[in-house]
Tab-separated table of C-alpha atoms in Angstrom:
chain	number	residue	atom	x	y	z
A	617	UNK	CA	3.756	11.929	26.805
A	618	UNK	CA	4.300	8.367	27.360
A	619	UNK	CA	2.446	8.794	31.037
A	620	UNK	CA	-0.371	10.672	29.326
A	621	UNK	CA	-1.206	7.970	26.261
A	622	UNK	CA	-0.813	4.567	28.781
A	623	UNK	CA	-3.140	3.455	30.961
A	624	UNK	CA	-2.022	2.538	34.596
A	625	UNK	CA	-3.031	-1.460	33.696
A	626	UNK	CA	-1.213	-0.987	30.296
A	627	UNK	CA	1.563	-4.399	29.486
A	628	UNK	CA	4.838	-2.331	28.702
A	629	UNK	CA	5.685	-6.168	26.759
A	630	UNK	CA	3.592	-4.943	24.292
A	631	UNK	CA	4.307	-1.479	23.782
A	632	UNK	CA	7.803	-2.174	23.910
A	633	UNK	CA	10.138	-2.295	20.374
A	634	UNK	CA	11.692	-5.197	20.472
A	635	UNK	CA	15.120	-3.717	18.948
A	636	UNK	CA	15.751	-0.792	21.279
A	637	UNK	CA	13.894	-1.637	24.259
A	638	UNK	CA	11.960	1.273	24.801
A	639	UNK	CA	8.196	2.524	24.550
A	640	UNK	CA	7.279	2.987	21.214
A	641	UNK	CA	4.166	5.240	20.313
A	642	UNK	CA	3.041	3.388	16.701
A	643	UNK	CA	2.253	0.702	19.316
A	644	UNK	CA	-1.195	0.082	19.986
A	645	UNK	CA	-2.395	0.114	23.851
A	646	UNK	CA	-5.253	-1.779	25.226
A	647	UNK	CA	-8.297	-4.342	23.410
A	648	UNK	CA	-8.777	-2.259	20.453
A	649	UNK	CA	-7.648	-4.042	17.679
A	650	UNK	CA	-4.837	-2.285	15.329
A	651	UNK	CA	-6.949	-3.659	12.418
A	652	UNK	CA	-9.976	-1.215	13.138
A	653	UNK	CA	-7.147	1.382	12.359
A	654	UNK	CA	-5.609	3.437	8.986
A	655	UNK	CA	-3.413	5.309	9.162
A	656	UNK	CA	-2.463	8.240	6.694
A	657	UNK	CA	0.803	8.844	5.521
A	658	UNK	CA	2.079	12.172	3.876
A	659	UNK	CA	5.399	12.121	2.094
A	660	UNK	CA	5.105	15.924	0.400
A	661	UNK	CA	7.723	17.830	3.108
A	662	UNK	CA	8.162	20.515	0.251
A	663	UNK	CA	4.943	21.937	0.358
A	664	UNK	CA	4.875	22.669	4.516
A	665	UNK	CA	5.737	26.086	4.873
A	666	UNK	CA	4.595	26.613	8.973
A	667	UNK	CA	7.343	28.823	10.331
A	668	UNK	CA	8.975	29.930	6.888
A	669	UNK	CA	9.537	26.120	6.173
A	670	UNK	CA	12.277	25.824	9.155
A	671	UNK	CA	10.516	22.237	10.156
A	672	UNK	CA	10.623	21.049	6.902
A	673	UNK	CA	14.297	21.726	6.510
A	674	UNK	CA	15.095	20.254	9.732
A	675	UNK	CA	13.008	17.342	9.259
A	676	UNK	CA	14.277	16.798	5.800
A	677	UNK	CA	12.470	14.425	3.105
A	678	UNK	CA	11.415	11.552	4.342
A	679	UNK	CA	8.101	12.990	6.218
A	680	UNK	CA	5.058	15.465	5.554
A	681	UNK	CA	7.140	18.432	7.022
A	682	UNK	CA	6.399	17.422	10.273
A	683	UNK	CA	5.818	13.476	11.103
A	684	UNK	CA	8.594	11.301	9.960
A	685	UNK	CA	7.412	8.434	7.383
A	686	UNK	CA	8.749	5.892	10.361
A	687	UNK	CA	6.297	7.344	12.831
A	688	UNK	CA	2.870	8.209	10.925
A	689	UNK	CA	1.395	4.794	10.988
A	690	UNK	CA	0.130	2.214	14.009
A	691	UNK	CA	1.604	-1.402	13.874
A	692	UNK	CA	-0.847	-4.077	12.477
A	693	UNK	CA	-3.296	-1.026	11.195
A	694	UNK	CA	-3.489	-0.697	7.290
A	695	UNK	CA	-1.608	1.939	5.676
A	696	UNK	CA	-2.093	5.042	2.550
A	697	UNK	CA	0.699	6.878	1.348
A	698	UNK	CA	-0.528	9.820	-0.034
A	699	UNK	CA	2.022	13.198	-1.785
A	700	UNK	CA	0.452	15.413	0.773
A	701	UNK	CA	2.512	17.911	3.896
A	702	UNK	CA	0.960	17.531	6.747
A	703	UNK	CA	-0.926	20.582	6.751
A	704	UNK	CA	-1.697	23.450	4.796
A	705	UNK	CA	-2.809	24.955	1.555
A	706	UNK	CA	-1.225	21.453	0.391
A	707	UNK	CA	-2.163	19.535	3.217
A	708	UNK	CA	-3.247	15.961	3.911
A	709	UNK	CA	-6.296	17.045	6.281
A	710	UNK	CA	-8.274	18.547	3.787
A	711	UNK	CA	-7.328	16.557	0.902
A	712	UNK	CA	-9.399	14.909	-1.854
A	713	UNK	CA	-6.644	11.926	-1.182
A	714	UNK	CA	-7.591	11.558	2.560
A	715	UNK	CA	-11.199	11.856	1.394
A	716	UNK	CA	-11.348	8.895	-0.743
A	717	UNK	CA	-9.623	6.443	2.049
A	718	UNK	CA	-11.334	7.653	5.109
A	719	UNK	CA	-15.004	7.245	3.597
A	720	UNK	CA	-13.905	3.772	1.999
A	721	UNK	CA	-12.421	3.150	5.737
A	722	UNK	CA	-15.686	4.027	7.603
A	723	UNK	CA	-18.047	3.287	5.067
A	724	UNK	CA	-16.635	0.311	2.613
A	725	UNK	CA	-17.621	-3.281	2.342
A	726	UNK	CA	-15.093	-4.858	1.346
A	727	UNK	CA	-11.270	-4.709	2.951
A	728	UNK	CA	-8.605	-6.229	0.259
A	729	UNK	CA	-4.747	-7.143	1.251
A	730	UNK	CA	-2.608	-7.403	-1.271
A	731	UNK	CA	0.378	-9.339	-0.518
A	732	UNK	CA	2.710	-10.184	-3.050
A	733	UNK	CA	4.193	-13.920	-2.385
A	734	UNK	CA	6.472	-16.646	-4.303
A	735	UNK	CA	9.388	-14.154	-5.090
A	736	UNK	CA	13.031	-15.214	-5.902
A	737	UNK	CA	15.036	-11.914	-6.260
A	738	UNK	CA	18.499	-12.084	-7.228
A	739	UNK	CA	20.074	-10.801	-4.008
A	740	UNK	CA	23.773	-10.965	-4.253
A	741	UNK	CA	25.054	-7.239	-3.860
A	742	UNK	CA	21.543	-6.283	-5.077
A	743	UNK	CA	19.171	-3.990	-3.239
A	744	UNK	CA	15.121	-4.396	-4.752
A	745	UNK	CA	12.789	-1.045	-4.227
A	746	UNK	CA	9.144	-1.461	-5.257
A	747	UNK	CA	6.641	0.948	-6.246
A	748	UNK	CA	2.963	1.202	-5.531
A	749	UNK	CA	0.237	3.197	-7.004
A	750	UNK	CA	-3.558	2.677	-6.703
A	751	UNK	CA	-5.996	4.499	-8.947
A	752	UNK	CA	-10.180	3.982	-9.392
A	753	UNK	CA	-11.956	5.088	-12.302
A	754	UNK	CA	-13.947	8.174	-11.662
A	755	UNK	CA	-11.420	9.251	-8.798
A	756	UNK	CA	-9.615	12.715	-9.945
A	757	UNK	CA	-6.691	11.481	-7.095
A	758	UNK	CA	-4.106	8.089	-6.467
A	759	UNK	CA	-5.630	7.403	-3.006
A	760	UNK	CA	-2.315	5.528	-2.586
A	761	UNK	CA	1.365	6.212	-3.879
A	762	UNK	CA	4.069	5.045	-2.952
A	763	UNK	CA	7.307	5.970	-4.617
A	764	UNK	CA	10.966	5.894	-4.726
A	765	UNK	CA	10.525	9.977	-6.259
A	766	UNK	CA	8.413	10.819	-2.772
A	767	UNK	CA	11.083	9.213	-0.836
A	768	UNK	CA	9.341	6.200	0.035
A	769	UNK	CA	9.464	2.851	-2.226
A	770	UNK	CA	8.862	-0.067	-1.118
A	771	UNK	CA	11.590	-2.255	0.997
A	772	UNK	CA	11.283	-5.249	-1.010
A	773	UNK	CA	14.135	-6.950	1.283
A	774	UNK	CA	12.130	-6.631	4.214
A	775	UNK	CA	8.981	-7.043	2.629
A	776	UNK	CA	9.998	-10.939	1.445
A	777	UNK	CA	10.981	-11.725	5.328
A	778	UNK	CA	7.742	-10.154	6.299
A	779	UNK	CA	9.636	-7.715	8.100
A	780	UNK	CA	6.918	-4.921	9.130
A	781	UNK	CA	8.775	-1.619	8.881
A	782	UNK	CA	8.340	2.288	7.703
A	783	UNK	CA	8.772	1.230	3.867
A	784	UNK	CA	7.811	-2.094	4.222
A	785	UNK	CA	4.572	-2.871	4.498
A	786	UNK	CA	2.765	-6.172	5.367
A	787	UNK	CA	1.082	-6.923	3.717
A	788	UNK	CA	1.627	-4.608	0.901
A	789	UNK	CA	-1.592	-2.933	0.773
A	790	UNK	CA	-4.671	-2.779	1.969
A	791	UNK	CA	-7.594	-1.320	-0.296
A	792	UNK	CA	-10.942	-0.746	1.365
A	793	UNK	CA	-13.334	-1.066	-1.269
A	794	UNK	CA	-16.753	1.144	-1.541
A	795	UNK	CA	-18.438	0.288	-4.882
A	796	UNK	CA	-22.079	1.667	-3.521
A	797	UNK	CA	-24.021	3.438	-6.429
A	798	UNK	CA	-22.119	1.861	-8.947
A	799	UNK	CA	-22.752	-1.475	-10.144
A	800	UNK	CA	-18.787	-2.166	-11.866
A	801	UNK	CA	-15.947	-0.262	-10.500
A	802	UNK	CA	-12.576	-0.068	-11.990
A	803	UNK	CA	-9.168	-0.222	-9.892
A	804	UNK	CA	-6.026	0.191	-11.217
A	805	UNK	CA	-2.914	-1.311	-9.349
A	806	UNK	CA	0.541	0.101	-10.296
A	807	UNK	CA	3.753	-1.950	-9.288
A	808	UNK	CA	7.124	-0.963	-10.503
A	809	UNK	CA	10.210	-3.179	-9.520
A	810	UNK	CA	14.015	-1.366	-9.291
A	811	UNK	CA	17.155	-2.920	-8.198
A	812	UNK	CA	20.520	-1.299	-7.564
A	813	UNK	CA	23.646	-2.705	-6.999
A	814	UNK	CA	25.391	-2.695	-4.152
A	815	UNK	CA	29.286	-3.191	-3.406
A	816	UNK	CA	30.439	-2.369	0.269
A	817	UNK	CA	27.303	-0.389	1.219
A	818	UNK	CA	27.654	1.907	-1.879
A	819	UNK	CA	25.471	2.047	-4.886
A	820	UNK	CA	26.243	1.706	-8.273
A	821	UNK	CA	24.893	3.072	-11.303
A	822	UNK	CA	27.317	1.757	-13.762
A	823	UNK	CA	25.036	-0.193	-15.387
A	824	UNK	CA	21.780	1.524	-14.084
A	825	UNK	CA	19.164	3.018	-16.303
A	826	UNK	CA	17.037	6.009	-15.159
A	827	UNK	CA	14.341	5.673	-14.253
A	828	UNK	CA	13.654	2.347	-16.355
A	829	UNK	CA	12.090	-0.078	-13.999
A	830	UNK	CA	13.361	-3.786	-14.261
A	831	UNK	CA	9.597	-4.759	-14.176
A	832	UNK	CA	6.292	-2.248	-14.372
A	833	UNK	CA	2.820	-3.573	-15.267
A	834	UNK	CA	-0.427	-2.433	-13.868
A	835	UNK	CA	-3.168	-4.539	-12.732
A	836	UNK	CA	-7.050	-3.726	-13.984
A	837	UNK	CA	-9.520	-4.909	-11.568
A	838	UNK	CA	-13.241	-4.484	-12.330
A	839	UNK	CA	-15.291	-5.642	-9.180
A	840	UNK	CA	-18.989	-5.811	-9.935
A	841	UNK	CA	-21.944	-5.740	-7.457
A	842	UNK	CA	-25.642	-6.698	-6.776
A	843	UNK	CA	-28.356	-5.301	-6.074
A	844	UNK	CA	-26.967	-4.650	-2.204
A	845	UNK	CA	-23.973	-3.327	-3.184
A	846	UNK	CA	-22.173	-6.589	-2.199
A	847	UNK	CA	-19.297	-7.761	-4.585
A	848	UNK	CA	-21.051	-10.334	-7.086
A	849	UNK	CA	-17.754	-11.032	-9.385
A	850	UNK	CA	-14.416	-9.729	-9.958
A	851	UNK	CA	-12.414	-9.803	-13.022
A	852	UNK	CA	-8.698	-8.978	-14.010
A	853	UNK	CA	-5.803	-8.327	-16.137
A	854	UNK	CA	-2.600	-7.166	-16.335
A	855	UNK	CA	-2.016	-3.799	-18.714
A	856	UNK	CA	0.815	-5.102	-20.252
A	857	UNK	CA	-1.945	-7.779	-21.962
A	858	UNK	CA	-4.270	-5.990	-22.929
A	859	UNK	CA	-4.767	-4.964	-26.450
A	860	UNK	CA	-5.542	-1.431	-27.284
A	861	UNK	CA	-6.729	1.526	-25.019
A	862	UNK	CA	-7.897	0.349	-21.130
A	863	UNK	CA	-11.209	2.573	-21.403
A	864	UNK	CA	-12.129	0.263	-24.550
A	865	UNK	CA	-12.189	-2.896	-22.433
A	866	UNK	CA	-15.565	-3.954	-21.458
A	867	UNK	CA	-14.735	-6.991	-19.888
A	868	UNK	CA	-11.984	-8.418	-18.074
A	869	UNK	CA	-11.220	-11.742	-19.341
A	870	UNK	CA	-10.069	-13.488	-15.839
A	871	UNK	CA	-12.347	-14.088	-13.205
A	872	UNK	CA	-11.327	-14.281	-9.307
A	873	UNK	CA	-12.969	-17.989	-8.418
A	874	UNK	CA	-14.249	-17.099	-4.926
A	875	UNK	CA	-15.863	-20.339	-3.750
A	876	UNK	CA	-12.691	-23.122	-3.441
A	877	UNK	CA	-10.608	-19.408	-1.361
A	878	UNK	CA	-12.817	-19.001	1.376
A	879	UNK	CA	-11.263	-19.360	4.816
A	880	UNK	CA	-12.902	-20.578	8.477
A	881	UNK	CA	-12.534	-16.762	9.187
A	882	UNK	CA	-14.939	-15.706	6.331
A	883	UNK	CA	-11.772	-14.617	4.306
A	884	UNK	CA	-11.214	-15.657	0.797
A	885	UNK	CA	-7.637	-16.213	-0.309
A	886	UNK	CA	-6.902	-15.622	-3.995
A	887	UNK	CA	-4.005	-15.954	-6.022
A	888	UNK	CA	-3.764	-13.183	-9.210
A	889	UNK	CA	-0.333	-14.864	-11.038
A	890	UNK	CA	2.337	-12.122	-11.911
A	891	UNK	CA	2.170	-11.643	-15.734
A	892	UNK	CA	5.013	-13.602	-17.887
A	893	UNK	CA	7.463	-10.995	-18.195
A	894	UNK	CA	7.272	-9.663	-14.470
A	895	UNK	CA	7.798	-13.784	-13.598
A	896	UNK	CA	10.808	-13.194	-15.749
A	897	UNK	CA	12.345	-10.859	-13.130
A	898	UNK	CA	10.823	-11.997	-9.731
A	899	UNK	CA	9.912	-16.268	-10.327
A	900	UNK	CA	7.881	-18.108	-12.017
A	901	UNK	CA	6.184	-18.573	-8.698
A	902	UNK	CA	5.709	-15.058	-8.226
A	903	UNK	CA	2.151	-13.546	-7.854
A	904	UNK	CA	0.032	-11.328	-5.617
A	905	UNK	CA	-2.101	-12.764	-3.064
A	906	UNK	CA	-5.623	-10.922	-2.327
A	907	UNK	CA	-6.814	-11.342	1.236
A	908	UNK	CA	-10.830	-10.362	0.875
A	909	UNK	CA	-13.273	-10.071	4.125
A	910	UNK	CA	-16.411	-8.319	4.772
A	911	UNK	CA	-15.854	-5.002	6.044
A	912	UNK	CA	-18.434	-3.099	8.326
């Protein structure tokens, strides 16, 4: 396999993983940029019943039923998790899920990386898990999920080193956004914050509540567009803010100020604080930052 996918003039420096020193396939090979790239990630291995289920039993949870979690995605390529097997009546392939991110992928104007920065966890004999769901209004499907239940929260121990792993991604997320036809579209960004405590690599859940989140808030994003379909302004708030029913807001009262972000790449940088209590548990520093380029 490894003959068959690299080229003769292929640099083996680059394909290499650094920790064990051999070839490693979610490498990419060649000029094509990993960035052109997403990658979909099943985490149902329940639902994969191809030869009476044997794979998925052998495999066990952390994969569709076939791919492993740690091998479905390509370094430096953006990433959706997605409850689907790999195949099947249930399957990823065919799924409404997969539908939404590919033609946002190949046909979106807008690619968004959220990265969530200024975090001071609290890491003596503590492990931190995040989780991450991403909903849009209209959309009968998360086009993203990832969840300590599917086997898969977030590493938020690797994620603060910017250690790119399986359950770690950096940066956190990255949305490709397709608001064509619509002039406001609505996003809706789930995080959920758990911490367990460690003593001599074993868990304890003396003191642990489940499955009450130390911090869980959801972030509303309306992004509104011209004429063009290009993004003309974006507001925001947190849930956990908001009074009454999220349907009944019109308006967003915070507005993303794009001019004093933009980059010498074209990129605008913008900060979206963390709301008061979630500062509480991760810093009063702590917010998301939202990477934003053109996208064709």
């Amino acid at each position: 396999m490894q003959e068959y996918m690299l080229p003769a003039t292929h640099d083996p420096a680059r394909e290499t993983d650094p920790k064990t020193g051999r070839w490693d396939p979610r490498r990419m090979v060649g000029s094509f940029p990993p960035s052109r790239i997403l990658s979909i990630v099943g985490t149902n291995s329940r639902d994969y019943s191809v030869a009476a289920g044997l794979s998925s039993a052998v495999m066990g949870v952390q994969n569709d039923g076939l791919v492993a979690i740690r091998n479905a995605y390509v370094y430096g390529g953006a990433r959706a998790y997605i409850h689907r097997s790999h195949s099947g009546r249930y399957g990823l392939v065919n799924s409404g899920e997969t539908y939404q991110n590919l033609s946002r992928f190949l046909f979106g104007g807008l690619r968004v990386e959220v990265a969530l920065h200024g975090v001071e966890l609290d890491r003596k004999d503590r492990i931190w898990q995040g989780e991450a769901r991403l909903d849009i209004r209209g959309v009968p499907a998360l086009i993203h999920e990832q969840t300590a239940d599917h086997y898969c929260p977030i590493d938020l121990n690797a994620t603060k080193k910017g250690i790119a792993g399986p359950l770690s991604p950096v940066p956190l997320m990255t949305i490709f956004l397709q608001p064509k036809n619509v002039r406001k579209c609505r996003y809706a960004l789930d995080l959920k914050v758990i911490s367990l405590k460690e003593t001599g690599g074993i868990h304890g859940f003396g003191a642990h509540l489940e499955p009450i989140a130390d911090w869980q808030d959801t972030l509303i994003v309306d992004v509104e567009v011209n004429d063009k379909g290009a993004a003309r302004s974006v507001t925001w708030e947190w849930n956990s803010t908001l009074a009454g029913r999220i349907a009944e807001q019109a308006e967003l009262p915070h507005q993303l100020d794009w001019a004093p972000g933009k980059s010498s790449e074209g990129q605008w940088q913008l900060p979206v604080p963390i709301a008061p209590m979630g500062q509480a548990v991760l810093g009063s520093d702590a917010h998301l930052q939202l990477s934003i380029g053109l996208w064709a």
